[in-house]
């Protein structure tokens, strides 16, 4: 089979104006960025308010493994399949970050015959959204240091500036830096660090805002650090929410592209899935729902992190609900959850598969707790045996779980017809509202306890002494009514990445609590979370080139 | 009179496709970026090779003063005036940098009724070129630190990494930083610093490359630092020229916009005018020459820096020559060169004006030395008296210097008709080739001596002991045949900013020499050059906003 980039470069793309026309958009509703990308007006929601809303389909998965689940590929393939069934389907995805693209081989735009295109542009600078966020984030850092330098009227404690600088690059040498060195002309010395741009609170803010004034209000609320007497200092006190909004006004507009089969796709926003909520923007999903009969969207990592945050954070911020959920699993990954080693996945192992299904089972229960219908999608790999597939489908049938075999990677939309049909049926089965994991009025401890017991299947929560102090501080500052954003390993339902399958009886330890007041959630950190990746010894960038013939190589 | 932003927002812009059609470009020659910006194909030069070349007009000025000379405004107004005379004129300008826009009031896209539009977009993220350069520059930094971290095969001395990180932000706290702190997982500690993006060598490389493979070859030659035994280390040795080229492939395409009067304008590249050459890209100027009968372009600062580098560096790299030069002067600025204080410029002072003309005289002589015809443009201010204007025009007539009174700021192209007519005549008067200031085969010392004596009117050059050592090193490394890029104060012909007018008998001290091997020049530093600006106590950003009605405020 051809490589992803070979397939992508052969795509028969339609001019983006034709894709827009297909969605009944007029010339003032979008701005072209090149021939195959466009920015949608952020006034579209107002303009389309009388249009009915399409069904929202959330794609999630079991806990990820090195075997790969292909959640984005299934998301794109499902959209293409719905289109083949003559449904107006539209896909809403996250924007990929450049840092990892340069570091380790791999894009973030689906795979095989289920990709969004032009993938080489989507995976490079795209329409500049992430660069605008980098700029706004670092402008704020400069404003903070400038304030301290010029008299420090707000009495910001340089030791307690929590706002970090960012770059959309994997660069371990920037994890911890000292800035302001070299004497009075070069600012006030202090300890600082860079995170990757997608971990900036501004990314989360952009993804959760409902319109541009909401964006500005959220930016204004961001807490950048503390004064010498430990009072929080906000962007509003510094007076820069207007300038930051101006820097973000175009980045706030969702981006329209298409799939290999010309299904419209909106790609917008890409916050980290641990210290942030890991979903594309509220704006994108809501506009997509106005433009299509079916919106297929995804959330980062497995259902314990991505779907939980999609439901408890994103849909609350955006005042909408999904209609159904697709839970993606692969035979390979289930076998890994059953204890099989990565290099033995091609050998049939029905016992391990059965063991691994306990992980799938937990995520099914979680979606049921949210009171949402769902379909399990088995994302087929060439090495899956018939016995293995039968074993998994039989198990689903016994449990009265809707299941569909999917092969969108090698067949495109055609390989997702069965799933599409079941998803259409499933989206009609929703009864009543989503049942959130916790009430916003619950205490922070209660909220975390409910996530741990209901979603992770754990027994207890422990708070470090630091976290306990922070708990009290957040209550004092009145931030305890915000939803919780858990930062936990994606590899396990627990906070120990080695505990695969369906661990039980475990305790989750909350090491630290941080308020992302602008984004509107409290981050609960369990274990170390790396917010600035490093590069491998031989980065993927070494293979990249633009040849004499103008051909791009090495990107994927 | 209305403010710049008020005028700009009222502009009757044509869709960018219409501007492109006016230049006989077809759909595959450009990609729209929104409704009023486009990127031109970097293959255009090949495609248009059989078209005749238009006349290239270089706009330069006397030494800048706080009174302002309005060089960009005259450049834009002249293009508009040529258009009014039914000439196919096209303007080629530099891209503004975001950092200063956020810091101090002011855009870089002309003024009054001679502006390029959409100015708010041109002054914000534009088409993302500068962000792409930031990304490429910092990716290279990450690759360097990653190489050192993973065994340092090339034996790069962490104390001798000369490649700095960049941001397009005014941020004094980043002038000197320590990176790689915090232990083995966070890289190798070393001293580093950030410059503003437009000071990145990659910006100069992008502006001097003739086509994308030349861009790659120049990137490959960049020297990032030295080994423990003081051997230069290049990007090619690291192996990342392909990846950097890929990151820059879209930024390398010139941007098409228009003026308030719908005259086409190509805005592309904006290197610093001290440590770099301060001109828009070779690609932009050469494509403009293929698309218009007249190209009006400018170079940074006064003729001693901008025009000299345009001629001795840019036209040599691009293998082209201008046909005529416009030297911009204002009565106000000439009076300052004659000793008048900034707050007394509204008082008539014929004596000071006469004194100040010595500065203009020197720049006229410089352009004559280059063997180029020229016109002096008096950029009119409302406070200029008739006596003062008469005095200056009389002086020009006595000296047989072509002179035109210009009022393009308040009248648009109409205020530049006289200048346009004289420029058309002047562009026919060119006799023979440009006479460069120095031969490339001259020694570094000879080249600098010739610039100082012929262009600055100084007597002597002194080299610091550091510079002397670097001189020998550059010769050893075989870089002594490159042209020279002088980094000198823009306020004086000498290296002392206080020596206004036409100082004589002075010595220029070269403090340091640096090879920008990728860009293809040797930077000779005289005095301190600040490559990362700071912010004032109350940055312009404080006044910026996006109002409830969606109106942008405070940008200019």
PDB file of N, CA, C and O in Angstrom, chain A residues 30 32 34-35 125 131 135 139 146 150 165 169 171-173 175-178 180-181 185 213 216 242-243 247 535-536 541 544-547, chain B residues 30 32 34-35 125 131 135 139 146 150 165 169 171-173 175-178 180-181 185 213 216 242-243 247 535-536 541 544-547:
ATOM      1  N   UNK A  30     -16.620  33.077   4.303  1.00  0.00           N
ATOM      2  CA  UNK A  30     -15.305  32.440   4.433  1.00  0.00           C
ATOM      3  C   UNK A  30     -14.257  33.238   3.662  1.00  0.00           C
ATOM      4  O   UNK A  30     -14.570  33.982   2.736  1.00  0.00           O
ATOM      5  N   UNK A  32     -10.626  32.487   1.645  1.00  0.00           N
ATOM      6  CA  UNK A  32      -9.705  31.440   1.208  1.00  0.00           C
ATOM      7  C   UNK A  32      -8.281  31.694   1.722  1.00  0.00           C
ATOM      8  O   UNK A  32      -7.841  32.839   1.816  1.00  0.00           O
ATOM      9  N   UNK A  34      -5.080  30.162   0.376  1.00  0.00           N
ATOM     10  CA  UNK A  34      -4.636  29.234  -0.651  1.00  0.00           C
ATOM     11  C   UNK A  34      -5.857  28.628  -1.322  1.00  0.00           C
ATOM     12  O   UNK A  34      -6.993  29.028  -1.061  1.00  0.00           O
ATOM     13  N   UNK A  35      -5.625  27.648  -2.187  1.00  0.00           N
ATOM     14  CA  UNK A  35      -6.731  27.100  -2.968  1.00  0.00           C
ATOM     15  C   UNK A  35      -7.554  26.069  -2.203  1.00  0.00           C
ATOM     16  O   UNK A  35      -8.679  25.780  -2.576  1.00  0.00           O
ATOM     17  N   UNK A 125       2.509  24.968   8.716  1.00  0.00           N
ATOM     18  CA  UNK A 125       2.011  26.182   9.389  1.00  0.00           C
ATOM     19  C   UNK A 125       0.499  26.338   9.322  1.00  0.00           C
ATOM     20  O   UNK A 125      -0.061  27.165  10.023  1.00  0.00           O
ATOM     21  N   UNK A 131       0.720  29.770  15.503  1.00  0.00           N
ATOM     22  CA  UNK A 131       1.692  30.875  15.574  1.00  0.00           C
ATOM     23  C   UNK A 131       1.074  32.108  16.249  1.00  0.00           C
ATOM     24  O   UNK A 131       1.753  32.827  16.985  1.00  0.00           O
ATOM     25  N   UNK A 135       2.426  33.869  19.634  1.00  0.00           N
ATOM     26  CA  UNK A 135       2.688  35.302  19.706  1.00  0.00           C
ATOM     27  C   UNK A 135       1.942  35.948  20.870  1.00  0.00           C
ATOM     28  O   UNK A 135       2.526  36.730  21.635  1.00  0.00           O
ATOM     29  N   UNK A 139       3.763  37.587  23.984  1.00  0.00           N
ATOM     30  CA  UNK A 139       3.543  39.021  24.185  1.00  0.00           C
ATOM     31  C   UNK A 139       3.138  39.239  25.643  1.00  0.00           C
ATOM     32  O   UNK A 139       3.643  40.158  26.307  1.00  0.00           O
ATOM     33  N   UNK A 146       7.955  43.330  31.504  1.00  0.00           N
ATOM     34  CA  UNK A 146       8.063  44.775  31.315  1.00  0.00           C
ATOM     35  C   UNK A 146       7.430  45.529  32.486  1.00  0.00           C
ATOM     36  O   UNK A 146       7.956  46.543  32.945  1.00  0.00           O
ATOM     37  N   UNK A 150       9.478  48.056  34.870  1.00  0.00           N
ATOM     38  CA  UNK A 150       9.141  49.482  34.955  1.00  0.00           C
ATOM     39  C   UNK A 150       8.407  49.815  36.256  1.00  0.00           C
ATOM     40  O   UNK A 150       7.331  50.393  36.237  1.00  0.00           O
ATOM     41  N   UNK A 165       6.506  31.115  28.977  1.00  0.00           N
ATOM     42  CA  UNK A 165       6.626  31.353  27.544  1.00  0.00           C
ATOM     43  C   UNK A 165       6.395  30.039  26.794  1.00  0.00           C
ATOM     44  O   UNK A 165       6.445  28.958  27.398  1.00  0.00           O
ATOM     45  N   UNK A 169       7.589  23.950  19.262  1.00  0.00           N
ATOM     46  CA  UNK A 169       8.808  23.228  18.907  1.00  0.00           C
ATOM     47  C   UNK A 169       9.109  22.269  20.050  1.00  0.00           C
ATOM     48  O   UNK A 169       8.830  22.576  21.201  1.00  0.00           O
ATOM     49  N   UNK A 171      11.712  21.151  22.373  1.00  0.00           N
ATOM     50  CA  UNK A 171      13.000  21.744  22.730  1.00  0.00           C
ATOM     51  C   UNK A 171      13.246  21.621  24.236  1.00  0.00           C
ATOM     52  O   UNK A 171      12.896  22.504  25.010  1.00  0.00           O
ATOM     53  N   UNK A 172      13.878  20.501  24.598  1.00  0.00           N
ATOM     54  CA  UNK A 172      14.064  20.240  26.027  1.00  0.00           C
ATOM     55  C   UNK A 172      14.922  21.292  26.725  1.00  0.00           C
ATOM     56  O   UNK A 172      14.764  21.535  27.907  1.00  0.00           O
ATOM     57  N   UNK A 173      15.816  21.944  25.969  1.00  0.00           N
ATOM     58  CA  UNK A 173      16.710  22.920  26.594  1.00  0.00           C
ATOM     59  C   UNK A 173      15.961  24.156  27.092  1.00  0.00           C
ATOM     60  O   UNK A 173      16.522  24.977  27.814  1.00  0.00           O
ATOM     61  N   UNK A 175      13.055  23.836  28.781  1.00  0.00           N
ATOM     62  CA  UNK A 175      12.153  23.443  29.876  1.00  0.00           C
ATOM     63  C   UNK A 175      12.376  24.305  31.115  1.00  0.00           C
ATOM     64  O   UNK A 175      11.450  24.687  31.791  1.00  0.00           O
ATOM     65  N   UNK A 176      13.624  24.575  31.398  1.00  0.00           N
ATOM     66  CA  UNK A 176      13.925  25.438  32.552  1.00  0.00           C
ATOM     67  C   UNK A 176      14.997  26.434  32.136  1.00  0.00           C
ATOM     68  O   UNK A 176      16.085  26.045  31.707  1.00  0.00           O
ATOM     69  N   UNK A 177      14.683  27.715  32.236  1.00  0.00           N
ATOM     70  CA  UNK A 177      15.616  28.770  31.821  1.00  0.00           C
ATOM     71  C   UNK A 177      15.621  29.881  32.868  1.00  0.00           C
ATOM     72  O   UNK A 177      14.715  29.985  33.686  1.00  0.00           O
ATOM     73  N   UNK A 178      16.689  30.668  32.849  1.00  0.00           N
ATOM     74  CA  UNK A 178      16.692  31.920  33.608  1.00  0.00           C
ATOM     75  C   UNK A 178      16.626  33.075  32.616  1.00  0.00           C
ATOM     76  O   UNK A 178      17.394  33.104  31.648  1.00  0.00           O
ATOM     77  N   UNK A 180      16.095  37.512  31.961  1.00  0.00           N
ATOM     78  CA  UNK A 180      16.361  38.815  32.586  1.00  0.00           C
ATOM     79  C   UNK A 180      17.779  38.952  33.109  1.00  0.00           C
ATOM     80  O   UNK A 180      18.040  39.795  33.967  1.00  0.00           O
ATOM     81  N   UNK A 181      18.709  38.139  32.580  1.00  0.00           N
ATOM     82  CA  UNK A 181      20.098  38.205  33.047  1.00  0.00           C
ATOM     83  C   UNK A 181      20.844  39.349  32.345  1.00  0.00           C
ATOM     84  O   UNK A 181      20.371  39.899  31.359  1.00  0.00           O
ATOM     85  N   UNK A 185      19.630  46.789  32.075  1.00  0.00           N
ATOM     86  CA  UNK A 185      19.029  47.039  30.754  1.00  0.00           C
ATOM     87  C   UNK A 185      18.334  45.796  30.218  1.00  0.00           C
ATOM     88  O   UNK A 185      17.681  45.846  29.178  1.00  0.00           O
ATOM     89  N   UNK A 213     -16.117  38.099  22.158  1.00  0.00           N
ATOM     90  CA  UNK A 213     -16.140  38.832  23.430  1.00  0.00           C
ATOM     91  C   UNK A 213     -15.977  37.867  24.610  1.00  0.00           C
ATOM     92  O   UNK A 213     -15.428  38.230  25.646  1.00  0.00           O
ATOM     93  N   UNK A 216     -12.344  37.365  24.826  1.00  0.00           N
ATOM     94  CA  UNK A 216     -11.696  38.487  25.528  1.00  0.00           C
ATOM     95  C   UNK A 216     -11.924  38.386  27.034  1.00  0.00           C
ATOM     96  O   UNK A 216     -10.991  38.580  27.823  1.00  0.00           O
ATOM     97  N   UNK A 242      -7.386  43.299  25.510  1.00  0.00           N
ATOM     98  CA  UNK A 242      -7.750  43.814  24.179  1.00  0.00           C
ATOM     99  C   UNK A 242      -6.688  43.479  23.145  1.00  0.00           C
ATOM    100  O   UNK A 242      -6.994  42.985  22.057  1.00  0.00           O
ATOM    101  N   UNK A 243      -5.431  43.732  23.488  1.00  0.00           N
ATOM    102  CA  UNK A 243      -4.331  43.449  22.545  1.00  0.00           C
ATOM    103  C   UNK A 243      -4.250  41.950  22.249  1.00  0.00           C
ATOM    104  O   UNK A 243      -4.045  41.543  21.105  1.00  0.00           O
ATOM    105  N   UNK A 247      -4.647  40.048  18.653  1.00  0.00           N
ATOM    106  CA  UNK A 247      -3.675  39.102  18.098  1.00  0.00           C
ATOM    107  C   UNK A 247      -4.321  37.767  17.724  1.00  0.00           C
ATOM    108  O   UNK A 247      -3.797  37.025  16.898  1.00  0.00           O
ATOM    109  N   UNK A 535      13.463  16.170  21.607  1.00  0.00           N
ATOM    110  CA  UNK A 535      13.668  15.544  20.299  1.00  0.00           C
ATOM    111  C   UNK A 535      14.435  14.242  20.475  1.00  0.00           C
ATOM    112  O   UNK A 535      15.286  14.136  21.362  1.00  0.00           O
ATOM    113  N   UNK A 536      14.175  13.251  19.619  1.00  0.00           N
ATOM    114  CA  UNK A 536      15.013  12.046  19.640  1.00  0.00           C
ATOM    115  C   UNK A 536      16.397  12.340  19.058  1.00  0.00           C
ATOM    116  O   UNK A 536      16.611  13.406  18.483  1.00  0.00           O
ATOM    117  N   UNK A 541      13.010  15.514  11.246  1.00  0.00           N
ATOM    118  CA  UNK A 541      13.400  16.637  10.390  1.00  0.00           C
ATOM    119  C   UNK A 541      14.622  16.312   9.528  1.00  0.00           C
ATOM    120  O   UNK A 541      14.808  16.896   8.461  1.00  0.00           O
ATOM    121  N   UNK A 544      13.635  15.413   6.063  1.00  0.00           N
ATOM    122  CA  UNK A 544      12.752  16.312   5.318  1.00  0.00           C
ATOM    123  C   UNK A 544      13.544  17.098   4.289  1.00  0.00           C
ATOM    124  O   UNK A 544      14.689  17.461   4.505  1.00  0.00           O
ATOM    125  N   UNK A 545      12.862  17.385   3.173  1.00  0.00           N
ATOM    126  CA  UNK A 545      13.560  18.110   2.110  1.00  0.00           C
ATOM    127  C   UNK A 545      12.551  18.678   1.124  1.00  0.00           C
ATOM    128  O   UNK A 545      11.398  18.256   1.065  1.00  0.00           O
ATOM    129  N   UNK A 546      13.018  19.663   0.378  1.00  0.00           N
ATOM    130  CA  UNK A 546      12.309  20.108  -0.818  1.00  0.00           C
ATOM    131  C   UNK A 546      13.295  19.852  -1.951  1.00  0.00           C
ATOM    132  O   UNK A 546      14.358  20.470  -2.003  1.00  0.00           O
ATOM    133  N   UNK A 547      12.956  18.897  -2.826  1.00  0.00           N
ATOM    134  CA  UNK A 547      13.917  18.484  -3.858  1.00  0.00           C
ATOM    135  C   UNK A 547      13.993  19.496  -4.990  1.00  0.00           C
ATOM    136  O   UNK A 547      13.195  20.429  -5.058  1.00  0.00           O
TER     137      UNK A 547
ATOM    138  N   UNK B  30      -0.961  32.586  -8.320  1.00  0.00           N
ATOM    139  CA  UNK B  30      -1.087  33.144  -6.963  1.00  0.00           C
ATOM    140  C   UNK B  30      -2.099  32.346  -6.149  1.00  0.00           C
ATOM    141  O   UNK B  30      -2.962  31.674  -6.707  1.00  0.00           O
ATOM    142  N   UNK B  32      -4.817  33.058  -2.998  1.00  0.00           N
ATOM    143  CA  UNK B  32      -5.402  34.084  -2.126  1.00  0.00           C
ATOM    144  C   UNK B  32      -5.208  33.734  -0.646  1.00  0.00           C
ATOM    145  O   UNK B  32      -5.281  32.572  -0.269  1.00  0.00           O
ATOM    146  N   UNK B  34      -7.132  35.199   2.285  1.00  0.00           N
ATOM    147  CA  UNK B  34      -8.200  36.148   2.545  1.00  0.00           C
ATOM    148  C   UNK B  34      -8.552  36.849   1.244  1.00  0.00           C
ATOM    149  O   UNK B  34      -8.059  36.484   0.170  1.00  0.00           O
ATOM    150  N   UNK B  35      -9.405  37.871   1.325  1.00  0.00           N
ATOM    151  CA  UNK B  35      -9.913  38.520   0.115  1.00  0.00           C
ATOM    152  C   UNK B  35      -8.936  39.538  -0.469  1.00  0.00           C
ATOM    153  O   UNK B  35      -9.046  39.919  -1.628  1.00  0.00           O
ATOM    154  N   UNK B 125      -0.418  39.590  11.719  1.00  0.00           N
ATOM    155  CA  UNK B 125       0.293  38.361  11.316  1.00  0.00           C
ATOM    156  C   UNK B 125       0.548  38.280   9.813  1.00  0.00           C
ATOM    157  O   UNK B 125       1.288  37.419   9.367  1.00  0.00           O
ATOM    158  N   UNK B 131       6.393  34.485  11.156  1.00  0.00           N
ATOM    159  CA  UNK B 131       6.196  33.343  12.061  1.00  0.00           C
ATOM    160  C   UNK B 131       6.936  32.107  11.539  1.00  0.00           C
ATOM    161  O   UNK B 131       7.473  31.322  12.318  1.00  0.00           O
ATOM    162  N   UNK B 135       9.882  30.102  13.491  1.00  0.00           N
ATOM    163  CA  UNK B 135       9.820  28.652  13.682  1.00  0.00           C
ATOM    164  C   UNK B 135      11.085  27.976  13.164  1.00  0.00           C
ATOM    165  O   UNK B 135      11.671  27.128  13.846  1.00  0.00           O
ATOM    166  N   UNK B 139      13.664  26.114  15.507  1.00  0.00           N
ATOM    167  CA  UNK B 139      13.843  24.680  15.258  1.00  0.00           C
ATOM    168  C   UNK B 139      15.337  24.393  15.165  1.00  0.00           C
ATOM    169  O   UNK B 139      15.829  23.427  15.755  1.00  0.00           O
ATOM    170  N   UNK B 146      19.843  19.775  20.873  1.00  0.00           N
ATOM    171  CA  UNK B 146      19.572  18.343  20.870  1.00  0.00           C
ATOM    172  C   UNK B 146      20.816  17.553  20.463  1.00  0.00           C
ATOM    173  O   UNK B 146      21.107  16.490  21.024  1.00  0.00           O
ATOM    174  N   UNK B 150      22.602  14.797  22.840  1.00  0.00           N
ATOM    175  CA  UNK B 150      22.697  13.382  22.454  1.00  0.00           C
ATOM    176  C   UNK B 150      24.104  13.011  22.014  1.00  0.00           C
ATOM    177  O   UNK B 150      24.292  12.490  20.913  1.00  0.00           O
ATOM    178  N   UNK B 165      18.226  32.168  19.609  1.00  0.00           N
ATOM    179  CA  UNK B 165      16.790  31.997  19.410  1.00  0.00           C
ATOM    180  C   UNK B 165      16.167  33.362  19.082  1.00  0.00           C
ATOM    181  O   UNK B 165      16.780  34.403  19.323  1.00  0.00           O
ATOM    182  N   UNK B 169       8.832  39.783  18.982  1.00  0.00           N
ATOM    183  CA  UNK B 169       8.263  40.479  20.142  1.00  0.00           C
ATOM    184  C   UNK B 169       9.349  41.361  20.737  1.00  0.00           C
ATOM    185  O   UNK B 169      10.521  41.002  20.681  1.00  0.00           O
ATOM    186  N   UNK B 171      11.108  42.240  23.807  1.00  0.00           N
ATOM    187  CA  UNK B 171      11.154  41.577  25.109  1.00  0.00           C
ATOM    188  C   UNK B 171      12.571  41.610  25.664  1.00  0.00           C
ATOM    189  O   UNK B 171      13.364  40.701  25.448  1.00  0.00           O
ATOM    190  N   UNK B 172      12.835  42.660  26.436  1.00  0.00           N
ATOM    191  CA  UNK B 172      14.204  42.836  26.941  1.00  0.00           C
ATOM    192  C   UNK B 172      14.642  41.714  27.860  1.00  0.00           C
ATOM    193  O   UNK B 172      15.828  41.420  27.950  1.00  0.00           O
ATOM    194  N   UNK B 173      13.692  41.064  28.536  1.00  0.00           N
ATOM    195  CA  UNK B 173      14.062  40.009  29.490  1.00  0.00           C
ATOM    196  C   UNK B 173      14.655  38.784  28.802  1.00  0.00           C
ATOM    197  O   UNK B 173      15.220  37.909  29.461  1.00  0.00           O
ATOM    198  N   UNK B 175      16.948  39.149  26.337  1.00  0.00           N
ATOM    199  CA  UNK B 175      18.228  39.506  25.714  1.00  0.00           C
ATOM    200  C   UNK B 175      19.342  38.575  26.155  1.00  0.00           C
ATOM    201  O   UNK B 175      20.199  38.199  25.373  1.00  0.00           O
ATOM    202  N   UNK B 176      19.345  38.234  27.423  1.00  0.00           N
ATOM    203  CA  UNK B 176      20.348  37.294  27.912  1.00  0.00           C
ATOM    204  C   UNK B 176      19.670  36.272  28.812  1.00  0.00           C
ATOM    205  O   UNK B 176      19.047  36.646  29.803  1.00  0.00           O
ATOM    206  N   UNK B 177      19.791  35.005  28.447  1.00  0.00           N
ATOM    207  CA  UNK B 177      19.149  33.945  29.220  1.00  0.00           C
ATOM    208  C   UNK B 177      20.115  32.783  29.386  1.00  0.00           C
ATOM    209  O   UNK B 177      21.109  32.683  28.668  1.00  0.00           O
ATOM    210  N   UNK B 178      19.823  31.942  30.371  1.00  0.00           N
ATOM    211  CA  UNK B 178      20.511  30.655  30.468  1.00  0.00           C
ATOM    212  C   UNK B 178      19.504  29.572  30.139  1.00  0.00           C
ATOM    213  O   UNK B 178      18.396  29.565  30.681  1.00  0.00           O
ATOM    214  N   UNK B 180      18.794  25.189  29.248  1.00  0.00           N
ATOM    215  CA  UNK B 180      19.281  23.850  29.577  1.00  0.00           C
ATOM    216  C   UNK B 180      19.489  23.623  31.059  1.00  0.00           C
ATOM    217  O   UNK B 180      20.240  22.727  31.453  1.00  0.00           O
ATOM    218  N   UNK B 181      18.808  24.412  31.894  1.00  0.00           N
ATOM    219  CA  UNK B 181      18.956  24.260  33.345  1.00  0.00           C
ATOM    220  C   UNK B 181      18.065  23.130  33.851  1.00  0.00           C
ATOM    221  O   UNK B 181      17.171  22.673  33.153  1.00  0.00           O
ATOM    222  N   UNK B 185      17.733  15.794  32.212  1.00  0.00           N
ATOM    223  CA  UNK B 185      16.578  15.629  31.322  1.00  0.00           C
ATOM    224  C   UNK B 185      16.247  16.921  30.602  1.00  0.00           C
ATOM    225  O   UNK B 185      15.368  16.963  29.746  1.00  0.00           O
ATOM    226  N   UNK B 213      16.133  26.523  -4.307  1.00  0.00           N
ATOM    227  CA  UNK B 213      17.347  25.722  -4.110  1.00  0.00           C
ATOM    228  C   UNK B 213      18.505  26.612  -3.650  1.00  0.00           C
ATOM    229  O   UNK B 213      19.394  26.164  -2.913  1.00  0.00           O
ATOM    230  N   UNK B 216      17.956  26.950  -0.013  1.00  0.00           N
ATOM    231  CA  UNK B 216      18.450  25.769   0.709  1.00  0.00           C
ATOM    232  C   UNK B 216      19.973  25.793   0.812  1.00  0.00           C
ATOM    233  O   UNK B 216      20.525  25.502   1.879  1.00  0.00           O
ATOM    234  N   UNK B 242      17.305  20.789   4.641  1.00  0.00           N
ATOM    235  CA  UNK B 242      16.065  20.372   3.980  1.00  0.00           C
ATOM    236  C   UNK B 242      14.840  20.721   4.812  1.00  0.00           C
ATOM    237  O   UNK B 242      13.866  21.289   4.309  1.00  0.00           O
ATOM    238  N   UNK B 243      14.892  20.398   6.100  1.00  0.00           N
ATOM    239  CA  UNK B 243      13.754  20.682   6.987  1.00  0.00           C
ATOM    240  C   UNK B 243      13.508  22.188   7.088  1.00  0.00           C
ATOM    241  O   UNK B 243      12.371  22.650   7.076  1.00  0.00           O
ATOM    242  N   UNK B 247      10.168  24.298   6.031  1.00  0.00           N
ATOM    243  CA  UNK B 247       9.454  25.230   6.920  1.00  0.00           C
ATOM    244  C   UNK B 247       9.285  26.611   6.281  1.00  0.00           C
ATOM    245  O   UNK B 247       8.406  27.365   6.658  1.00  0.00           O
ATOM    246  N   UNK B 535      10.193  47.177  25.629  1.00  0.00           N
ATOM    247  CA  UNK B 535       8.898  47.861  25.587  1.00  0.00           C
ATOM    248  C   UNK B 535       8.950  49.109  26.461  1.00  0.00           C
ATOM    249  O   UNK B 535       9.628  49.127  27.487  1.00  0.00           O
ATOM    250  N   UNK B 536       8.222  50.160  26.066  1.00  0.00           N
ATOM    251  CA  UNK B 536       8.116  51.320  26.951  1.00  0.00           C
ATOM    252  C   UNK B 536       7.230  50.989  28.166  1.00  0.00           C
ATOM    253  O   UNK B 536       6.585  49.947  28.186  1.00  0.00           O
ATOM    254  N   UNK B 541       0.214  48.415  23.035  1.00  0.00           N
ATOM    255  CA  UNK B 541      -0.758  47.322  23.165  1.00  0.00           C
ATOM    256  C   UNK B 541      -1.841  47.630  24.189  1.00  0.00           C
ATOM    257  O   UNK B 541      -2.951  47.103  24.113  1.00  0.00           O
ATOM    258  N   UNK B 544      -4.974  48.744  22.533  1.00  0.00           N
ATOM    259  CA  UNK B 544      -5.548  47.924  21.469  1.00  0.00           C
ATOM    260  C   UNK B 544      -6.758  47.163  21.971  1.00  0.00           C
ATOM    261  O   UNK B 544      -6.801  46.734  23.122  1.00  0.00           O
ATOM    262  N   UNK B 545      -7.723  46.981  21.070  1.00  0.00           N
ATOM    263  CA  UNK B 545      -8.932  46.280  21.482  1.00  0.00           C
ATOM    264  C   UNK B 545      -9.702  45.807  20.253  1.00  0.00           C
ATOM    265  O   UNK B 545      -9.496  46.280  19.139  1.00  0.00           O
ATOM    266  N   UNK B 546     -10.576  44.846  20.488  1.00  0.00           N
ATOM    267  CA  UNK B 546     -11.609  44.491  19.518  1.00  0.00           C
ATOM    268  C   UNK B 546     -12.915  44.756  20.253  1.00  0.00           C
ATOM    269  O   UNK B 546     -13.220  44.093  21.246  1.00  0.00           O
ATOM    270  N   UNK B 547     -13.660  45.765  19.804  1.00  0.00           N
ATOM    271  CA  UNK B 547     -14.844  46.190  20.547  1.00  0.00           C
ATOM    272  C   UNK B 547     -16.011  45.236  20.306  1.00  0.00           C
ATOM    273  O   UNK B 547     -15.946  44.350  19.456  1.00  0.00           O
TER     274      UNK B 547
END
